């Protein structure tokens, strides 16, 4: 029983980490129809910036929002310098499916190399702002620490706030309209360029939070080649796809399901199977619902 | 305020779509632009709304230079464009598409009022507010596109083939409505139509485009009477 | 001109989307060498009726028979073999194929060579035959000169011609046209009228159109839909005087 | 004439290649073999993405299937070399067929995600069953070149001949398929699936076929890749391979086979060129380690920004433009 | 020195080449190895070189991908024309390079490959390749004996990487007759997923084990230790040499170092923290001047030891340096080479095994591995069925200034 509860907590905890990245990817997808594989790189960069800020200020709580702001700025810059031109040339035809992916992969490589230039390829460390020792119930220490709780609450807060923005505010409507059909959005008086930049900026901020939180929640160490970030990227993307890409709650749902299934497999079956199960889960979900948990199907065909 | 287009020339790469076009539309007037397929009608409207870049010439809407600036800033100065081919955002609901047109408007109460007016104009849209636009029928989408443009409370409305795909009764209604808005709200309209007869009947003035040139222009009534125009564009 | 052999017969068709009743108990019959029009207000269900026949929506109720045999609703990709061809309301050419290739896609069902022979370049004869059929179809709509243009560089009327050629090339028994005249100028509409009338020698035509000139001049019979139900049917002359049709659809001006 | 009789062109090009292989040094010969393999792999992505409009981020997994199938066939049944290649093609095609069944229902990023997950999941399957030889993999030895080719005929030249011949055949074959109604149908489905279906094309089957054919080619490339490193192991087919193949396809231009060499040569040449440039400078570790990555990714970004359709398509478009003028 | 006929050697120079992951997910840690080797070669060069020849080391990044490794090895052999490969890393890459470039057929020495796969010690299968590390199986056998001696009546658990690395160890444990009440395999790479470590601890807790053996990479050790700490779980840790690198764990997060306190560790080289060891002292000073910003850790010791042995082998071959001569020299004299390792070297004409044993220690509160009993006691064995024996090997004194003669 205790093990089962722990399994749930571990799964949800892991899911919340995937959710951080999935949210950022969904944000970019929803505001520009690009799958941003550089998201992990941008999160990594923000984490390094956060590291510098923690060094300078000595306080994680100051560093986090500052890193988010800088992450947003960087992300906005990427949108202005790269994505705009990219989209102009490759919105239609066969290249539309693959070129943005390759471009963001290129950007990922670029960011990694830049980080290596500046900070070297060795690990840097950030100390966690909260205890990572699990809460105690009597004798039992459960698999939920204040640090885990912070991550969970951040995910919750992000989904609520961003979900509200997307679904209920005019900014959200502008973001969606600009993504789906820029020309019509323009004709409706929306400053499409600026709106997309804002979309990327929000994703950049979310990505920065993802990077920093996952780092301090994990080992506390990062390097440009850190496996954690590669996994965060791929599992975050898988979670977003399972969730349906169109919806933030979907992304979180996808992430939590992924986290829970993997935790259950690791604890009750075998840790050997995680990667296979991740694939199997994705396949299974998409076979039943090709548009993910909360994705929407295209309207009518003719 | 009036719309003054002078010597406008627009190229699509190597193709010259509009060649030295000049015409004027006075405030509160409805001007029809007719011509065969490929005459350059859509290009003309797209240039006026900032979607296409002009090669030469000028286009003024009162003080506002229509040839500079982005489409979104034109909208904010009161120029609304319903582009050709059911320009709605397929993934959004009907209501969201309508709201989209008024997003930039500060006065939300007025925007809500406009929405009511649009829904009165197209009751079908009212029944479908929560439905995704890509599930609408062809004609319903056309209504939505016009509705969205009206949501911006334009004073210059550029309509590209609004009758396309609409039922005869609705076309009749829409033409009457457009005439009605022009008269009651002092709206200025440039109406591009394949349905030349219908358009000329409600228009004050008209421009006939042929291969990017102005073939003739003048008052709508004169053009209806012109046997050459009748033969070429009105089909009898 | 029309004999009374029912070629295509849809009975009691009902379709609903969520709570919305798009079609309700619709009957439609198309005889050999007949041109039948489906008209009605926007959103009345005309395209949906086409879609049901074409396997693009699944009817909740209703039966379908073709050439006198009752059968299940056809799957979309079976239509060509069955002898039904359709154009789409929004043209729907393949943008980065040439015009000829576009039409050759429509000629699909005449292709004989399989993947293996194709891999060894043993399909030249087959391809030549498809190309020939396609050229014939293009010439029939006076678009032979466009054969080597990319579809996305065509003018609007030309895309309509090519779309029709693509449907004709499969030598269908039933040709379904969804708003063929939409967006065309008077000359092109006139031409379209003539074409459709000529086609009836070889096939039956089912047509959805808002352009009354076209409808009245080419259709032998009409069905009028409103809110998913047939509110009137019969010969053009009867229907155009039906007060229900005037009120719901035609208005007084037409 | 070459346009009309492609076989002549291919034969001439092949003879040229074989002559060339006698002129250049052993390293170039080896790299030539790698280029030939990439040509096949990239062509298989072009077919899948550029023609049928499906994105695969996990093509490395399909190469792996081919590589392992060839090695197993050789090691366990002692299959002759040519047969191991055939088996590689069939095994990967089967894998592609199964993947295609799922893929046919998916679009865009959903498909990208699925193939990506496959590329991550597959290596651990190799680790699960002893028959695959675990992390260190299996030997795949195609043996020495036939003695009749002479004493001086090196192993790498043998690899090069085999890989080039395979690439020539594969491209010739693919060119025929793409020029046939199958290629046309793929493009049609990508352009407008409803219209394609109305024309009698079964969209699902059409997509599965594309996946199967593409996977078969990938399997061939996988077996050849295994040949050049004489082994197969999970590490030889990492996610990075899948990504770089997709990159190669974009560099080549995904809409046409015409540029396929460009991507393949770039993938092989760039790392070495960058390496050489970097080693010219006495640079710090941080620079030396990261400069190659920096240069390659910058090149990539510039390419997708300015030649997103690939050089060949770019030239075609420009020519068309000039003609129109 | 006289001119030699083999590539890569002139009267004044010797060119060696290494392929190693400098970037990519396997690079952290390993990417320090070539720098350490180079630092030692430069030191030797500054002191006159090897028989008057200066050593240059060409470094190629293989990203831990076998195909890339082969391509890079080919560049080394065919373009840079190195005399020998040295320090190749990773079993799959080493195998691929060996087979594809036909090292044996061409007689190209591959010195001291950095992998614990026992196969490379087989002189018949790999006549020009020499191992340096003891095999994983040896380690497990020695560990097994230790567990039997020390924790006979305890409940034992094992966390292991489910690939050749961990499975070789399983074989060794089996030979040693050890049974684990709980065995937790993990897929290579999955240790860096957020839930993995927590899952292990949850399982260990439920099983209630006393001693936990960890046979994985150091990021797995970190995950295990950190999550044990988070879950308030206490166990006696026994860490394998690969995952027991305290400096790597500390580099990950200093907070974890205290968690190592009391854990058991295995090594064949002196601990990088053991400043009393003459080799370590020398290596530290060389490294400090070559790479002042980097921490001195197990990877550095590994790289320098590798370079030291390479220099020793080249030196011993004499001034008529040929590939065949070098291989012959290692086979005949290798067992008597000076080396920083605390275990005997097993080189002979029939076996190319390097270090053959381990010493056992306990981590102190600073994360330094201290030999149990205050002095290095070494156990040796083989990769087959041979017994585990306490070795009487005494490491020869370091040659003057750390320059082999
Ligand atoms: N994006 C474009 N690229 C190249 N040529 C174009 C483009 N858009 C329009 N054209 C060409 O410009 C000319 C004018 O086209 P336009 O769409 O303005 O005509 P139109 O009068 O609106 O026709 P229709 O009645 O069919 O809508 C045509 O020759 C057309 O082919
Ligand atoms: N997939 C769908 N989901 C929800 N509603 C739908 C869907 N498809 C069609 N509808 C609705 O069904 C009704 C009938 O649509 P249909 O397209 O058949 O109309 P139509 O008669 O062709 O109209 P038009 O002349 O405007 O093209 C419309 O009100 C439309 O909104
Ligand atoms: Mg137009
Ligand atoms: Mg319709």
XYZ file of N, CA, C and O in Angstrom, chain E residues 75-158:
336
model
N 40.103 8.342 -40.198
C 40.832 9.591 -40.391
C 42.182 9.519 -39.686
O 43.215 9.930 -40.222
N 42.158 9.007 -38.472
C 43.410 8.909 -37.712
C 44.427 8.040 -38.455
O 45.594 8.389 -38.565
N 43.942 6.905 -38.946
C 44.859 5.946 -39.540
C 45.285 6.370 -40.941
O 46.451 6.318 -41.298
N 44.312 6.809 -41.735
C 44.589 7.033 -43.150
C 44.999 8.462 -43.470
O 45.715 8.695 -44.433
N 44.546 9.412 -42.678
C 44.861 10.788 -43.015
C 45.942 11.337 -42.089
O 46.950 11.845 -42.532
N 45.671 11.203 -40.781
C 46.688 11.684 -39.842
C 47.857 10.707 -39.771
O 48.922 11.046 -39.291
N 47.632 9.491 -40.225
C 48.670 8.461 -40.229
C 49.333 8.302 -38.877
O 50.534 8.470 -38.722
N 48.500 7.984 -37.900
C 49.047 7.802 -36.555
C 49.772 6.456 -36.482
O 49.493 5.527 -37.236
N 50.683 6.402 -35.539
C 51.445 5.176 -35.324
C 50.568 4.129 -34.624
O 50.591 2.949 -34.956
N 49.798 4.582 -33.670
C 48.938 3.658 -32.934
C 47.737 4.413 -32.404
O 47.768 5.628 -32.249
N 46.670 3.643 -32.158
C 45.527 4.207 -31.446
C 45.774 4.006 -29.961
O 46.438 3.056 -29.552
N 45.178 4.886 -29.184
C 45.370 4.737 -27.758
C 44.098 5.174 -27.034
O 43.451 6.136 -27.432
N 43.702 4.395 -26.049
C 42.622 4.807 -25.163
C 41.234 4.856 -25.775
O 40.366 5.580 -25.286
N 40.976 4.076 -26.838
C 39.628 4.046 -27.412
C 38.615 3.712 -26.317
O 38.884 2.884 -25.449
N 37.443 4.361 -26.409
C 36.493 4.237 -25.309
C 35.187 3.608 -25.775
O 34.680 3.948 -26.833
N 34.666 2.703 -24.989
C 33.375 2.103 -25.310
C 33.536 0.781 -26.035
O 34.271 0.679 -27.015
N 32.829 -0.228 -25.576
C 32.995 -1.566 -26.142
C 32.558 -1.621 -27.601
O 33.279 -2.124 -28.458
N 31.363 -1.087 -27.868
C 30.838 -1.187 -29.232
C 31.744 -0.456 -30.207
O 32.051 -0.961 -31.286
N 32.214 0.741 -29.830
C 33.094 1.497 -30.709
C 34.398 0.752 -30.926
O 34.904 0.662 -32.051
N 34.947 0.219 -29.854
C 36.226 -0.471 -29.960
C 36.116 -1.674 -30.897
O 36.973 -1.911 -31.740
N 35.036 -2.411 -30.719
C 34.817 -3.574 -31.574
C 34.689 -3.166 -33.029
O 35.267 -3.784 -33.925
N 33.888 -2.127 -33.252
C 33.653 -1.693 -34.625
C 34.937 -1.212 -35.267
O 35.251 -1.573 -36.403
N 35.700 -0.410 -34.534
C 36.959 0.094 -35.089
C 37.866 -1.076 -35.426
O 38.431 -1.171 -36.515
N 37.974 -1.987 -34.491
C 38.892 -3.097 -34.676
C 38.526 -3.908 -35.911
O 39.391 -4.261 -36.715
N 37.234 -4.176 -36.063
C 36.820 -5.013 -37.180
C 36.887 -4.259 -38.499
O 37.385 -4.771 -39.491
N 36.380 -3.023 -38.506
C 36.270 -2.327 -39.776
C 37.617 -1.861 -40.307
O 37.912 -2.003 -41.489
N 38.444 -1.307 -39.441
C 39.722 -0.793 -39.945
C 40.753 -1.901 -40.030
O 41.884 -1.674 -40.424
N 40.367 -3.095 -39.635
C 41.254 -4.256 -39.703
C 42.583 -3.989 -39.022
O 43.656 -4.127 -39.604
N 42.469 -3.608 -37.786
C 43.673 -3.306 -37.011
C 44.642 -4.472 -37.032
O 45.840 -4.308 -37.241
N 44.086 -5.671 -36.810
C 44.966 -6.836 -36.706
C 45.685 -7.081 -38.019
O 46.906 -7.260 -38.062
N 44.935 -7.037 -39.116
C 45.522 -7.339 -40.406
C 46.595 -6.319 -40.766
O 47.629 -6.655 -41.344
N 46.332 -5.076 -40.417
C 47.300 -4.046 -40.750
C 48.373 -3.897 -39.687
O 49.264 -3.062 -39.807
N 48.219 -4.640 -38.609
C 49.223 -4.590 -37.550
C 49.246 -3.273 -36.796
O 50.262 -2.850 -36.264
N 48.101 -2.596 -36.738
C 48.078 -1.311 -36.037
C 47.775 -1.538 -34.557
O 46.748 -2.123 -34.215
N 48.684 -1.112 -33.677
C 48.423 -1.319 -32.257
C 47.272 -0.442 -31.774
O 47.137 0.710 -32.183
N 46.423 -1.013 -30.936
C 45.393 -0.223 -30.263
C 45.670 -0.370 -28.780
O 45.333 -1.377 -28.169
N 46.335 0.637 -28.270
C 46.829 0.520 -26.898
C 45.748 0.840 -25.879
O 45.074 1.864 -25.978
N 45.612 -0.044 -24.944
C 44.945 0.279 -23.698
C 43.540 0.857 -23.892
O 43.263 2.006 -23.562
N 42.720 0.015 -24.465
C 41.340 0.467 -24.703
C 40.595 0.605 -23.376
O 40.731 -0.223 -22.478
N 39.820 1.656 -23.285
C 39.114 1.975 -22.037
C 37.765 1.293 -21.982
O 36.725 1.931 -22.104
N 37.768 0.002 -21.839
C 36.500 -0.703 -21.682
C 36.705 -1.925 -20.814
O 37.771 -2.533 -20.823
N 35.685 -2.271 -20.069
C 35.790 -3.401 -19.161
C 35.320 -4.711 -19.771
O 35.123 -5.697 -19.067
N 35.138 -4.715 -21.097
C 34.741 -5.945 -21.773
C 35.948 -6.870 -21.831
O 37.014 -6.502 -22.319
N 35.779 -8.093 -21.332
C 36.941 -8.964 -21.169
C 37.493 -9.453 -22.503
O 38.658 -9.812 -22.603
N 36.641 -9.426 -23.540
C 37.055 -9.992 -24.823
C 38.318 -9.373 -25.399
O 39.092 -10.054 -26.072
N 38.543 -8.105 -25.156
C 39.702 -7.450 -25.763
C 41.021 -7.941 -25.188
O 42.087 -7.611 -25.685
N 40.948 -8.708 -24.104
C 42.174 -9.254 -23.539
C 42.602 -10.513 -24.285
O 43.683 -11.035 -24.061
N 41.734 -10.980 -25.180
C 42.019 -12.211 -25.903
C 42.985 -11.921 -27.063
O 42.608 -11.365 -28.087
N 44.219 -12.340 -26.880
C 45.262 -12.001 -27.844
C 45.016 -12.656 -29.197
O 45.478 -12.169 -30.220
N 44.307 -13.748 -29.189
C 44.037 -14.417 -30.468
C 43.036 -13.617 -31.278
O 43.219 -13.401 -32.473
N 41.943 -13.188 -30.618
C 40.898 -12.477 -31.337
C 41.333 -11.053 -31.684
O 40.953 -10.521 -32.720
N 42.075 -10.446 -30.805
C 42.493 -9.048 -31.006
C 44.002 -8.938 -30.828
O 44.469 -8.395 -29.829
N 44.786 -9.454 -31.789
C 46.232 -9.563 -31.572
C 46.953 -8.230 -31.383
O 48.048 -8.212 -30.827
N 46.356 -7.126 -31.847
C 47.079 -5.857 -31.679
C 46.439 -4.947 -30.638
O 46.841 -3.807 -30.476
N 45.396 -5.442 -29.988
C 44.679 -4.609 -29.030
C 45.053 -4.991 -27.603
O 45.189 -6.176 -27.289
N 45.215 -3.999 -26.771
C 45.547 -4.276 -25.367
C 44.527 -3.631 -24.437
O 44.184 -2.462 -24.580
N 44.085 -4.424 -23.493
C 43.178 -3.929 -22.465
C 43.952 -3.157 -21.420
O 45.157 -3.308 -21.308
N 43.245 -2.377 -20.649
C 43.923 -1.758 -19.505
C 43.119 -1.952 -18.226
O 43.678 -2.235 -17.181
N 41.795 -1.870 -18.339
C 40.967 -2.002 -17.137
C 40.751 -3.476 -16.816
O 40.700 -4.306 -17.712
N 40.577 -3.784 -15.537
C 40.111 -5.130 -15.217
C 38.700 -5.281 -15.768
O 37.991 -4.290 -15.935
N 38.284 -6.516 -16.036
C 36.951 -6.672 -16.613
C 35.887 -6.518 -15.533
O 36.149 -6.670 -14.344
N 34.662 -6.221 -16.001
C 33.540 -6.088 -15.056
C 33.322 -7.397 -14.318
O 32.918 -7.417 -13.156
N 33.582 -8.479 -15.037
C 33.374 -9.774 -14.418
C 34.355 -9.986 -13.265
O 33.987 -10.473 -12.200
N 35.607 -9.591 -13.480
C 36.595 -9.669 -12.392
C 36.103 -8.887 -11.190
O 36.158 -9.354 -10.057
N 35.637 -7.688 -11.488
C 35.210 -6.817 -10.402
C 34.090 -7.478 -9.607
O 34.098 -7.493 -8.375
N 33.130 -8.061 -10.342
C 31.998 -8.669 -9.654
C 32.437 -9.881 -8.840
O 31.924 -10.137 -7.738
N 33.375 -10.615 -9.374
C 33.852 -11.782 -8.621
C 34.499 -11.352 -7.303
O 34.259 -11.926 -6.242
N 35.332 -10.322 -7.414
C 36.012 -9.842 -6.205
C 34.999 -9.247 -5.236
O 35.039 -9.484 -4.018
N 34.058 -8.510 -5.814
C 33.006 -7.919 -4.980
C 32.216 -9.027 -4.298
O 31.861 -8.935 -3.125
N 31.950 -10.088 -5.060
C 31.191 -11.214 -4.533
C 31.890 -11.842 -3.327
O 31.266 -12.117 -2.300
N 33.167 -12.025 -3.468
C 33.913 -12.615 -2.340
C 33.831 -11.710 -1.119
O 33.607 -12.159 0.007
N 33.968 -10.417 -1.404
C 33.899 -9.453 -0.311
C 32.532 -9.516 0.383
O 32.436 -9.547 1.614
N 31.479 -9.587 -0.402
C 30.126 -9.642 0.175
C 29.965 -10.898 1.015
O 29.378 -10.876 2.104
N 30.492 -11.982 0.512
C 30.381 -13.258 1.225
C 31.102 -13.192 2.557
O 30.581 -13.597 3.602
N 32.330 -12.657 2.498
C 33.139 -12.578 3.716
C 32.514 -11.658 4.739
O 32.490 -11.938 5.928
N 32.003 -10.541 4.257
C 31.657 -9.465 5.164
C 30.170 -9.460 5.544
O 29.808 -9.143 6.664
N 29.311 -9.742 4.589
C 27.868 -9.606 4.844
C 27.147 -10.930 4.625
O 26.079 -10.985 4.007
N 27.745 -12.004 5.143
C 27.221 -13.334 4.856
C 25.743 -13.483 5.194
O 24.963 -14.042 4.427
N 25.307 -12.948 6.335
C 23.935 -13.197 6.760
C 23.000 -12.027 6.463
O 21.908 -11.951 7.007
N 23.458 -11.112 5.618
C 22.612 -9.945 5.343
C 21.771 -10.168 4.091
O 22.114 -10.969 3.222
N 20.693 -9.376 4.047
C 19.894 -9.392 2.822
C 20.531 -8.450 1.812
O 20.700 -7.254 2.072
N 20.842 -8.974 0.644
C 21.569 -8.189 -0.356
C 20.646 -7.735 -1.495
O 19.766 -8.473 -1.914
N 20.910 -6.517 -1.925
C 20.177 -6.025 -3.103
C 21.173 -5.555 -4.152
O 22.309 -5.208 -3.814
N 20.736 -5.575 -5.403
C 21.615 -5.138 -6.495
C 20.844 -4.235 -7.447
O 19.750 -4.557 -7.878
